[in-house]
XYZ file of C-alpha atoms in Angstrom:
705
model
C 97.991 91.755 156.734
C 97.657 89.854 159.969
C 100.431 87.411 160.839
C 98.049 84.980 162.524
C 97.970 81.870 160.409
C 96.370 78.441 160.512
C 98.551 75.343 160.637
C 99.735 74.440 157.127
C 97.617 71.875 155.296
C 99.215 69.155 153.162
C 97.761 68.933 149.670
C 98.751 68.352 146.017
C 99.881 70.964 143.480
C 96.976 71.823 141.126
C 98.990 72.066 137.912
C 100.616 69.129 136.084
C 100.200 65.405 136.590
C 103.395 64.754 138.566
C 101.439 65.017 141.815
C 103.875 67.095 143.864
C 103.005 67.585 147.504
C 102.816 71.144 148.795
C 101.482 72.813 151.921
C 99.130 75.763 152.045
C 98.398 78.106 154.914
C 95.624 80.638 155.495
C 95.789 83.759 157.625
C 92.908 85.200 159.618
C 91.924 87.423 156.678
C 91.522 84.401 154.412
C 94.711 84.909 152.378
C 96.138 81.580 151.197
C 99.895 81.144 150.783
C 102.328 78.440 149.709
C 104.525 76.436 152.092
C 106.977 73.680 151.091
C 106.302 70.078 152.129
C 109.822 68.786 152.672
C 109.137 65.058 152.813
C 106.286 64.870 150.283
C 106.280 61.384 148.739
C 106.602 62.326 145.047
C 108.760 65.462 145.027
C 110.510 65.470 148.426
C 109.944 69.204 148.771
C 111.148 70.284 145.322
C 108.713 72.423 143.363
C 108.649 74.123 139.977
C 107.847 77.758 139.255
C 104.128 77.037 138.761
C 103.825 75.032 141.972
C 105.504 77.765 143.986
C 103.076 80.313 142.532
C 99.976 78.106 142.721
C 98.306 79.967 145.583
C 98.552 83.355 143.857
C 95.267 82.793 142.026
C 93.251 81.594 145.043
C 92.446 85.036 146.481
C 92.492 86.809 143.128
C 90.044 89.657 142.673
C 88.656 88.044 139.496
C 87.194 85.088 141.416
C 83.519 84.327 140.838
C 81.795 84.954 144.166
C 78.056 84.686 143.483
C 75.780 82.847 141.042
C 75.040 84.716 137.808
C 72.030 84.522 135.474
C 71.853 86.133 132.057
C 69.036 88.646 131.954
C 66.812 89.925 129.158
C 69.402 92.641 128.522
C 71.915 89.981 127.549
C 74.124 90.647 130.586
C 74.987 88.377 133.528
C 73.479 89.511 136.837
C 73.946 88.281 140.400
C 71.343 85.810 141.612
C 70.685 83.594 144.596
C 71.666 79.940 144.575
C 67.985 78.946 144.602
C 67.293 81.080 141.532
C 70.279 79.593 139.749
C 69.386 76.020 140.676
C 65.757 76.522 139.639
C 66.807 77.737 136.215
C 69.359 74.946 135.709
C 66.890 72.220 136.645
C 63.959 73.668 134.700
C 66.046 74.096 131.548
C 67.515 70.605 131.791
C 64.015 69.196 132.221
C 62.762 71.247 129.263
C 65.532 70.048 126.956
C 64.910 66.434 127.978
C 61.174 66.812 127.373
C 61.412 68.828 124.132
C 64.123 66.672 122.566
C 65.575 63.744 124.521
C 68.208 63.130 127.175
C 70.712 62.874 124.306
C 70.259 66.610 123.657
C 72.399 67.531 126.718
C 76.160 67.239 126.906
C 78.318 67.260 130.037
C 81.949 68.373 130.473
C 83.928 67.066 133.426
C 87.169 68.695 134.542
C 90.711 67.359 134.625
C 91.556 69.749 137.444
C 88.592 68.725 139.596
C 88.743 65.878 142.115
C 87.938 62.247 141.374
C 84.798 62.548 143.444
C 83.503 65.520 141.446
C 84.201 63.898 138.086
C 82.544 60.737 139.356
C 79.444 62.769 140.210
C 79.203 64.608 136.888
C 79.378 61.362 134.909
C 76.764 59.887 137.238
C 74.606 62.989 136.740
C 74.824 62.609 132.958
C 73.920 58.925 133.057
C 71.019 59.411 135.464
C 69.790 62.155 133.131
C 69.857 59.567 130.343
C 72.988 60.144 128.260
C 76.566 58.902 128.087
C 77.687 62.176 126.475
C 80.129 63.166 129.207
C 83.790 63.863 128.569
C 86.825 65.736 129.864
C 89.905 67.311 128.344
C 91.522 63.875 128.410
C 89.973 63.807 124.954
C 92.093 66.773 123.917
C 95.367 65.421 125.304
C 95.571 61.653 125.651
C 92.494 59.931 124.255
C 94.510 58.161 121.581
C 97.050 57.019 124.185
C 94.302 55.630 126.419
C 92.709 53.886 123.433
C 95.914 52.232 122.214
C 97.198 51.230 125.650
C 93.873 49.798 126.780
C 93.312 47.805 123.585
C 96.864 46.509 123.279
C 97.969 46.070 126.899
C 94.825 46.323 129.016
C 95.106 49.561 131.007
C 95.029 53.148 129.728
C 97.798 54.558 131.887
C 101.543 54.593 132.599
C 102.811 51.047 132.836
C 105.492 51.976 135.357
C 106.141 54.365 138.222
C 108.557 57.255 138.270
C 110.466 55.601 141.110
C 111.101 52.308 139.335
C 111.968 54.106 136.100
C 114.590 56.216 137.860
C 116.035 53.175 139.610
C 116.077 50.634 136.792
C 115.867 52.165 133.282
C 119.022 52.124 131.138
C 117.461 53.947 128.184
C 114.756 56.638 128.177
C 113.030 56.944 124.787
C 111.144 60.265 124.972
C 108.910 60.841 121.947
C 106.459 63.712 121.647
C 106.871 64.610 125.324
C 108.693 67.483 126.990
C 109.027 66.623 130.691
C 111.674 69.310 131.227
C 108.974 71.895 130.557
C 105.685 70.141 131.225
C 106.647 67.792 134.104
C 109.705 69.585 135.505
C 109.921 67.864 138.880
C 109.558 64.392 137.360
C 112.264 65.334 134.899
C 114.682 66.710 137.490
C 114.008 64.319 140.375
C 113.704 61.098 138.412
C 114.594 61.174 134.713
C 117.522 63.596 134.733
C 118.933 61.924 137.828
C 118.883 58.539 136.102
C 120.618 59.972 133.041
C 123.296 61.663 135.140
C 123.921 58.289 136.787
C 124.492 56.591 133.442
C 121.206 56.103 131.592
C 120.918 57.056 127.916
C 118.193 59.407 126.655
C 116.864 59.382 123.099
C 114.560 62.316 122.425
C 112.302 62.373 119.354
C 110.732 65.795 118.832
C 110.510 68.454 116.074
C 111.277 71.119 118.669
C 114.369 71.514 120.822
C 113.220 72.483 124.300
C 114.015 72.440 128.000
C 114.099 68.640 127.944
C 116.763 68.754 125.240
C 118.893 71.026 127.400
C 118.164 69.490 130.798
C 120.368 66.406 130.780
C 123.734 68.174 130.514
C 125.440 65.200 128.848
C 125.709 66.550 125.307
C 129.437 65.749 125.121
C 128.737 62.032 125.597
C 127.079 59.437 123.371
C 124.237 59.053 125.873
C 122.015 61.820 124.504
C 120.467 61.823 121.051
C 117.881 64.256 119.706
C 116.142 62.999 116.576
C 114.582 66.231 115.323
C 112.007 64.887 112.912
C 109.454 66.649 110.724
C 106.055 67.076 112.438
C 103.730 64.172 111.690
C 106.421 61.626 110.734
C 106.543 59.631 113.985
C 105.249 56.432 112.398
C 107.895 56.218 109.664
C 110.654 56.975 112.177
C 109.453 54.215 114.505
C 109.072 51.871 111.550
C 112.741 52.480 110.715
C 113.584 51.624 114.330
C 111.464 48.473 114.319
C 112.715 47.247 110.940
C 116.305 47.795 112.105
C 115.560 45.624 115.140
C 114.026 42.926 112.924
C 116.968 42.980 110.505
C 119.497 42.560 113.302
C 117.623 39.848 115.235
C 117.331 42.057 118.294
C 113.794 40.770 118.961
C 113.069 39.140 122.330
C 111.710 35.991 120.681
C 110.760 34.248 123.912
C 108.723 37.229 125.142
C 107.056 37.642 121.743
C 106.141 33.947 121.564
C 104.832 33.628 125.109
C 103.199 36.984 125.735
C 102.150 38.639 122.462
C 100.116 38.161 119.309
C 100.207 39.981 115.972
C 103.966 39.803 115.356
C 103.460 38.324 111.874
C 101.255 41.289 110.946
C 104.045 43.669 111.960
C 106.578 41.788 109.827
C 104.204 41.763 106.847
C 103.580 45.504 107.205
C 107.310 46.220 107.081
C 108.260 43.621 104.451
C 108.578 46.188 101.654
C 109.277 49.175 103.895
C 112.058 51.441 102.562
C 114.132 52.732 105.479
C 116.128 55.202 103.376
C 112.997 56.804 101.945
C 111.378 56.979 105.390
C 114.429 58.587 106.983
C 114.445 61.242 104.266
C 110.731 61.820 104.881
C 111.457 62.289 108.605
C 114.346 64.663 107.935
C 116.644 62.608 110.182
C 119.813 60.806 109.014
C 119.201 57.070 108.665
C 122.364 56.201 110.591
C 121.114 58.251 113.580
C 117.798 56.380 113.678
C 119.581 53.030 113.366
C 121.942 53.949 116.207
C 118.983 54.936 118.372
C 117.337 51.590 117.554
C 120.446 49.743 118.662
C 120.684 51.684 121.935
C 117.052 50.921 122.764
C 117.130 47.266 121.728
C 120.424 46.491 123.473
C 119.421 48.023 126.811
C 118.693 45.763 129.754
C 115.687 47.932 130.565
C 114.333 50.527 128.149
C 111.412 52.832 128.908
C 109.283 54.802 126.451
C 107.765 58.135 127.423
C 105.025 59.530 125.233
C 103.041 62.736 125.204
C 100.794 65.028 123.236
C 103.304 65.281 120.419
C 102.300 61.697 119.655
C 98.656 61.684 120.679
C 97.344 64.917 119.129
C 97.214 63.667 115.537
C 94.545 62.070 113.384
C 96.834 59.022 113.478
C 97.367 59.345 117.242
C 96.218 55.806 118.002
C 98.624 54.395 115.412
C 101.443 56.596 116.733
C 101.076 55.133 120.222
C 100.478 51.634 118.869
C 103.880 51.758 117.188
C 105.502 52.672 120.508
C 103.727 49.682 122.027
C 105.009 47.524 119.145
C 108.563 48.640 119.910
C 108.231 47.780 123.601
C 106.584 44.409 122.959
C 109.023 43.055 120.365
C 111.976 43.869 122.650
C 110.308 42.526 125.813
C 110.387 45.898 127.523
C 107.200 45.504 129.534
C 106.217 43.929 132.831
C 109.247 44.830 134.947
C 110.835 47.921 136.531
C 112.514 50.422 134.239
C 110.522 49.555 131.124
C 107.104 50.119 129.601
C 105.137 52.708 127.663
C 104.549 55.705 129.875
C 102.260 58.608 128.904
C 103.077 61.682 130.960
C 99.741 63.188 131.986
C 99.422 66.926 131.642
C 96.944 67.981 134.341
C 96.828 67.173 138.026
C 93.814 64.872 137.605
C 93.509 64.152 133.891
C 94.286 60.520 134.736
C 91.727 60.351 137.529
C 88.959 61.991 135.518
C 89.246 59.123 133.046
C 89.658 56.513 135.778
C 86.336 57.447 137.399
C 84.337 57.241 134.174
C 84.048 60.813 132.888
C 84.252 59.490 129.343
C 81.431 58.659 126.915
C 82.314 54.999 126.333
C 83.293 53.705 129.771
C 81.932 53.607 133.297
C 84.187 54.042 136.368
C 87.278 51.848 136.210
C 87.263 51.749 132.369
C 84.362 49.298 132.304
C 82.667 49.189 128.897
C 79.333 51.007 129.030
C 77.989 48.892 126.152
C 78.483 45.660 128.136
C 75.128 44.661 129.709
C 76.803 42.771 132.554
C 78.876 45.822 133.463
C 75.815 48.073 133.358
C 73.839 45.658 135.534
C 76.641 45.585 138.093
C 76.798 49.385 138.329
C 73.000 49.802 138.171
C 72.705 47.613 141.276
C 74.661 50.270 143.171
C 73.226 53.350 141.499
C 69.588 52.306 141.409
C 68.767 53.564 137.892
C 69.215 52.391 134.311
C 72.326 53.406 132.407
C 72.081 54.160 128.657
C 73.632 51.395 126.566
C 74.986 53.449 123.666
C 78.287 55.324 124.077
C 77.849 59.082 123.977
C 79.532 61.939 122.141
C 83.013 63.225 122.928
C 83.507 66.862 123.856
C 84.546 67.926 120.345
C 81.620 65.995 118.875
C 79.317 67.768 121.336
C 80.619 71.088 120.094
C 80.148 70.063 116.470
C 76.565 68.955 117.187
C 75.358 72.203 118.769
C 72.211 73.270 116.954
C 71.737 69.782 115.528
C 71.399 67.025 118.124
C 72.827 69.048 121.051
C 70.764 71.847 122.604
C 72.212 72.177 126.109
C 75.600 71.905 127.817
C 76.659 71.511 131.441
C 80.316 72.574 131.718
C 82.275 72.008 134.937
C 85.700 73.641 135.064
C 86.457 73.409 131.350
C 86.619 76.167 128.765
C 85.818 74.827 125.293
C 85.627 78.366 123.919
C 89.383 78.508 124.180
C 90.687 74.972 124.659
C 89.090 73.330 121.627
C 90.648 73.635 118.154
C 89.298 76.118 115.614
C 87.927 78.266 118.429
C 86.454 80.895 116.124
C 83.891 78.290 115.072
C 83.473 77.042 118.645
C 82.492 80.551 119.737
C 79.909 80.727 116.958
C 78.369 77.438 118.046
C 78.329 78.336 121.757
C 76.437 81.501 120.851
C 73.744 79.273 119.327
C 73.270 76.681 122.093
C 69.861 76.965 123.775
C 71.114 76.568 127.334
C 74.604 76.640 128.799
C 75.496 76.327 132.479
C 79.125 76.846 133.489
C 80.529 75.908 136.884
C 83.928 77.514 137.513
C 86.156 79.614 139.772
C 86.842 82.487 137.332
C 85.067 84.213 134.447
C 86.299 82.414 131.334
C 85.920 82.644 127.591
C 83.049 80.161 127.947
C 81.168 82.056 130.678
C 80.719 84.838 128.116
C 78.142 82.551 126.469
C 76.622 81.047 129.641
C 73.014 81.402 130.714
C 73.904 80.443 134.292
C 77.295 80.669 136.031
C 77.815 78.749 139.274
C 80.775 79.938 141.419
C 82.921 77.075 142.692
C 85.595 76.932 145.360
C 89.202 76.565 144.218
C 91.490 73.560 144.560
C 92.865 75.039 147.796
C 89.490 75.159 149.539
C 88.206 71.593 149.269
C 89.023 67.956 149.933
C 89.101 64.986 147.611
C 91.408 62.673 145.707
C 93.381 62.935 142.465
C 95.426 60.436 140.443
C 98.844 61.497 139.245
C 100.639 60.515 136.064
C 101.874 57.153 137.370
C 98.500 56.076 138.817
C 99.183 57.201 142.388
C 95.872 58.101 144.050
C 96.470 60.945 146.506
C 94.408 63.040 148.869
C 94.002 66.782 148.505
C 93.073 68.766 151.589
C 91.709 72.280 151.702
C 91.622 75.351 153.915
C 88.504 77.414 154.681
C 86.469 79.059 151.948
C 87.889 82.317 150.686
C 84.531 83.599 149.384
C 81.582 82.498 151.523
C 78.943 82.232 148.775
C 80.957 79.831 146.619
C 80.336 76.083 146.816
C 82.480 72.998 146.243
C 81.855 71.337 142.878
C 80.721 68.267 144.803
C 78.067 70.211 146.714
C 76.806 71.882 143.540
C 76.453 68.573 141.696
C 74.688 66.977 144.652
C 72.278 69.904 144.869
C 71.510 69.779 141.139
C 71.167 65.981 141.108
C 68.845 65.939 144.112
C 66.599 68.625 142.634
C 66.622 67.065 139.178
C 65.892 63.452 140.118
C 64.198 63.670 143.499
C 65.835 60.490 144.815
C 68.772 59.656 147.084
C 71.303 58.994 144.337
C 73.114 62.274 145.078
C 72.771 62.177 148.860
C 76.407 62.390 149.947
C 77.777 64.184 152.983
C 81.235 64.767 151.552
C 83.965 63.487 149.272
C 84.818 60.419 151.353
C 81.246 59.161 151.004
C 81.486 59.599 147.225
C 84.808 57.747 147.181
C 83.240 54.871 149.092
C 80.616 54.508 146.348
C 83.319 54.767 143.678
C 85.077 51.811 145.317
C 81.933 49.716 144.837
C 81.727 50.245 141.060
C 85.405 50.625 140.034
C 87.479 47.523 140.872
C 90.801 49.350 140.360
C 89.985 51.485 143.435
C 88.204 48.853 145.519
C 91.071 48.193 147.942
C 91.593 51.870 148.783
C 90.115 53.955 151.579
C 90.809 57.526 152.646
C 92.617 56.219 155.731
C 94.807 53.902 153.665
C 95.699 56.659 151.202
C 97.103 58.734 154.044
C 99.882 61.054 152.898
C 101.672 58.559 150.636
C 98.846 57.554 148.301
C 98.440 54.199 146.526
C 98.969 53.243 142.880
C 95.981 51.653 141.201
C 95.056 48.915 140.529
C 94.384 48.112 144.172
C 91.743 45.414 143.979
C 91.377 44.250 147.577
C 91.737 45.835 151.030
C 95.306 45.365 152.136
C 96.747 45.431 148.606
C 99.706 47.753 148.245
C 98.863 48.722 144.658
C 101.105 48.112 141.664
C 104.048 50.396 140.944
C 104.419 48.670 137.572
C 101.933 46.683 135.505
C 101.881 43.375 133.615
C 104.448 41.386 135.599
C 102.331 38.238 135.221
C 100.389 38.988 132.061
C 98.434 41.617 130.202
C 94.845 42.474 131.052
C 93.574 42.221 127.483
C 90.831 39.742 126.649
C 93.384 37.171 125.455
C 95.928 37.977 128.149
C 98.483 38.786 125.465
C 99.958 42.066 124.313
C 98.627 43.134 120.934
C 101.155 43.910 118.177
C 99.779 45.630 115.078
C 101.781 46.988 112.161
C 100.916 50.556 111.148
C 101.699 52.678 108.119
C 102.395 56.385 107.734
C 99.462 58.763 107.507
C 100.307 62.402 106.733
C 98.523 65.160 108.648
C 95.100 65.980 107.238
C 96.348 69.443 106.296
C 99.782 69.809 104.715
C 101.649 72.897 103.467
C 100.795 74.335 100.048
C 101.448 77.557 98.140
C 98.910 79.541 100.164
C 99.977 78.174 103.556
C 103.561 76.933 103.096
C 104.505 76.331 106.759
C 103.670 73.597 109.268
C 102.203 74.907 112.531
C 102.628 72.861 115.689
C 101.821 73.769 119.301
C 102.949 73.008 122.838
C 103.040 74.164 126.449
C 105.682 76.204 128.234
C 106.776 75.793 131.829
C 105.478 79.169 133.031
C 101.830 78.760 132.000
C 99.146 76.178 131.872
C 96.623 75.299 129.197
C 94.826 78.548 128.447
C 95.740 80.385 131.607
C 92.749 80.476 133.955
C 95.022 80.233 136.977
C 98.525 80.801 135.643
C 97.749 84.121 133.913
C 96.396 85.327 137.245
C 99.759 84.762 138.886
C 101.955 87.860 139.015
C 105.068 85.695 139.126
C 104.254 83.609 136.064
C 102.947 86.529 134.022
C 106.039 88.573 134.806
C 108.276 85.796 133.478
C 106.247 85.099 130.316
C 103.660 87.832 129.688
C 102.455 87.064 126.151
C 102.323 84.509 123.382
C 105.058 84.077 120.789
C 105.973 81.973 117.775
C 109.277 80.184 117.212
C 110.606 80.693 113.659
C 113.723 79.117 112.129
C 116.417 81.612 111.052
C 116.133 80.603 107.386
C 112.375 81.190 107.437
C 112.912 84.478 109.268
C 115.291 85.587 106.512
C 112.764 84.608 103.837
C 110.018 86.669 105.483
C 112.258 89.536 106.572
C 111.609 88.882 110.261
C 113.940 90.049 113.015
C 113.936 88.475 116.464
C 111.320 90.308 118.549
C 109.219 91.495 115.602
C 105.466 91.116 115.826
C 103.974 88.973 113.102
C 100.535 87.757 112.086
C 100.395 83.974 112.234
C 97.603 82.634 110.030
C 95.848 79.400 109.129
C 92.686 78.667 107.171
C 90.732 79.060 110.417
C 91.981 82.342 111.807
C 94.925 84.518 112.708
C 96.742 85.819 115.779
C 99.374 88.493 116.330
C 102.431 87.304 118.257
C 106.067 88.088 118.891
C 108.486 86.175 116.658
C 111.401 84.430 118.315
C 114.036 83.468 115.784
C 115.622 80.208 116.898
C 117.165 76.997 115.619
C 115.082 75.122 118.213
C 112.509 74.587 115.466
C 113.051 72.958 112.076
C 113.022 75.028 108.920
C 109.520 75.166 107.487
C 107.885 74.676 110.890
C 106.520 77.272 113.326
C 105.644 76.637 116.967
C 103.300 78.481 119.339
C 101.337 77.956 122.572
C 97.650 77.795 123.617
C 98.051 79.766 126.853
C 97.121 83.366 126.016
C 93.591 84.597 125.315
C 94.655 87.683 123.390
C 96.600 85.531 120.915
C 95.125 82.065 121.349
C 96.937 79.407 119.368
C 93.764 77.344 119.057
C 92.250 79.925 116.728
C 94.566 78.339 114.165
C 94.487 74.615 114.978
C 92.536 72.010 113.023
C 89.505 70.264 114.549
C 89.750 67.152 112.365
C 89.679 64.008 114.555
C 91.346 60.641 114.912
C 88.570 58.282 113.780
C 88.897 55.971 116.788
C 89.982 58.126 119.721
C 88.244 61.311 118.474
C 91.221 63.465 119.474
C 91.867 66.627 117.415
C 94.999 67.189 115.345
C 96.509 70.064 117.319
C 100.050 69.180 116.302
C 99.978 69.825 112.544
C 98.265 72.474 110.434
C 99.195 74.529 107.383
C 100.170 78.093 108.259
C 101.522 81.361 106.896
C 103.208 84.435 108.390
C 102.718 88.110 107.635
C 104.995 90.733 109.130
C 103.059 93.209 111.287
C 103.710 96.946 111.104
C 102.713 97.515 114.726
C 100.836 95.778 117.528
C 98.159 96.675 120.033
C 98.684 93.473 121.993
C 97.906 94.040 125.679
C 100.317 91.854 127.605
C 98.592 92.590 130.905
C 95.143 91.339 129.939
C 94.398 88.100 131.803
C 93.547 85.048 129.763
C 90.721 82.693 130.551
C 90.810 78.913 130.441
C-alpha cells in the first residue's frame, strides 16, 4: 500500500450517541484509516474499541458499488443509475395512483446525517404521507413522548459536562453506559463518581457499568437488581418513601409543577413491602436509594432502552420524571432526566422531523398553523393526519401499505418477531433500499441504491446531549456510489418536477432546516465549527443551552407535568411452556445488528458470535455447562447460541443480544406495542431453553443490519 496520504479530516465517530471526535485519513489508493483527534470537544482524544475500528468497514469488499434491480429470474442484477431511478419513480407513481399516497412508507436512518433525514421526511410529505419514521421508534420513542409531554423537549435535559461537574448522585435505570456509551461513562460519569458522587444502578443485569466505578467497598455504589418489567413498582417505592419522609421540594412543586395531588392519590394505598417483593429487591435497599437521591444537592437520572422498550415505556419514563420533579432536580446543572441515545444521530433524526407525528423541530404536524408555517417554505401542502410508525408500516404490508422506501435501516433484522417481518417483506409490492452494504432487507428489495459511507460525506449530527456537530468526509471509495443526500434530491426532482429538492449540498439543506425548525435557527455551519452547539439555539449569536428549563418548562402551561402511574406487567409472562423471562441488550464490541461492526476484523475477533447469559441455578436445572450450545426459544422462533453461565443475570431470566444475523435475538422478541409511543416490548418475553447436541453455527459469517 502506498504511504502517500491526505491530511487527516476531523469528523464524528459513526457508532453511539456520545459524539466522539475522530480523524480519518485516506491514502492514494482510497484506503481510509483512523487517526486520533487529541483535542476533540466531547472525548478529548479518548476512543472506545468500536470508534478505533470504525474505518475498518469503509473499504470492505462487501460494499454495494452499483445500483441493483431485481430481474424476472428473481435475482438482483447491476443496473445504471438512470434505470434504477426510472423504476423507483415509476413504481412510486403507480402505487400513489393505484391506491393513495398513504400506501407508501418511508424509513429514515439514525446513522444518516440530519440533512438526509430532513430530506427523506420532506420527500414523504411531498409525496402525500406522514408515514416516515426511524429507529428512534425502536429505542426511545416512549422517552421522547414522556419528556416532551411532561417537560417540553424530547431529549437529555442536561449536558455531559455539567453532569460530571455538578451531580452528587447518578441514578442509572435501564441504561448501561459502561457498555453502550463507554467514553461518556469513563470521561464524565465514572470520573464524577471517583471524585465523590454516588451511583445507584437499577438493572436486571450486572454489566460493564456495574463494574466500571471501582467503588464497591464504599457506600457510594448500589445495584438494585430488579426483575425485568418491575421498574414502575420500584420507582413507586422510591417516591412513596420520599413522600413519607417529607423529602419533597415543596417550593419547586408548588411553583413549577402540576399533578402532584394525582401522584399522591395513586400511591395512597400503595404497599411498599409487596412491591419490593415483586421487584425482587430488599425494601431497605430501595428505601436507602430513595434517601440518597432525595438528600443529594444535585441528583441526575439516566435512562435507556431498559426503561423505554416496554409496552409501559411511557409510564416507566414518566415515573422517572415524577421523581425528578417532586425533588426539584430539574433546571440546573447536575440534575435532570437524561436519556442516553444509542446511535450517532438517533437524536438528530427525530429533531429534523423523521417521525410520523411531528415536523422538523418537534412541531405538531396536526397543527394547521405549524403546517402553514412550514408550507410557506416548502411550497406544497403537508398532510394533516399523523402517519404510521415503522412497526405499524410493517404490520400493514399487504393491507394499507404496498410500497416501502428504506434508507439505511434494516427492518428484516432490527424489528421484533423478525420471522414474521420477513414474511411480510416478501409480500410488499415494491421495496427500494438505499444502503452501503447488502443487508437482510436488501434480500427482499426490488431496487438497491448504493450509498457512500459515513466517512465519505459531509453533514451534521446531534449527539446524546443535543450537541449539533459537523461530520466531514474524504473522497469516495467507490466511484459509482452516491451520497444519501444526492440520491434523495435526484428522486425528489424526478418525482415532483419542481425545485423543492434543488440543493447543491448539505449546507444548503441545513439552511432550509433552520427556516422551519426553531431549535436550529441560530446555527450555521460556520458557527458549528469544530465545537458544535447544543440546541435549542433560537437566534443567531445564541450559545445554545447546555441544560434545559432554568426559567421554566416548555409545556403548554409552562409547568412540569406530574402523573401517578401503576404497575403493568409485560404483555407476555412466563408460564409452564415458556418458564423464563427473555430480555435483550447491546454489548460494547458490536452495534445493533452488525452492518458495520461485524465487518470489522477487530470487533469480530473479540466477540465473534451471539450468546445467552444463564443464571447458575437455571443452568443446573437444564443441565447446561458454561460454553454449551443451547436452543433459545420463544413463541415466535428459536436461535442456537452459546450459553454463558453467570450470576450477572437473575435466576429465571435469560439475556441475549440483537447483533448477529446467524442467531438474531429479534427472532424471539415480541412486537406488541406501547399504545402511545408505539415502541415494541423488546425487553420482556417468555422463553425456554433446550440443550443442543451440536452446532453448525458459522462464527465467521457476517451479519447484516
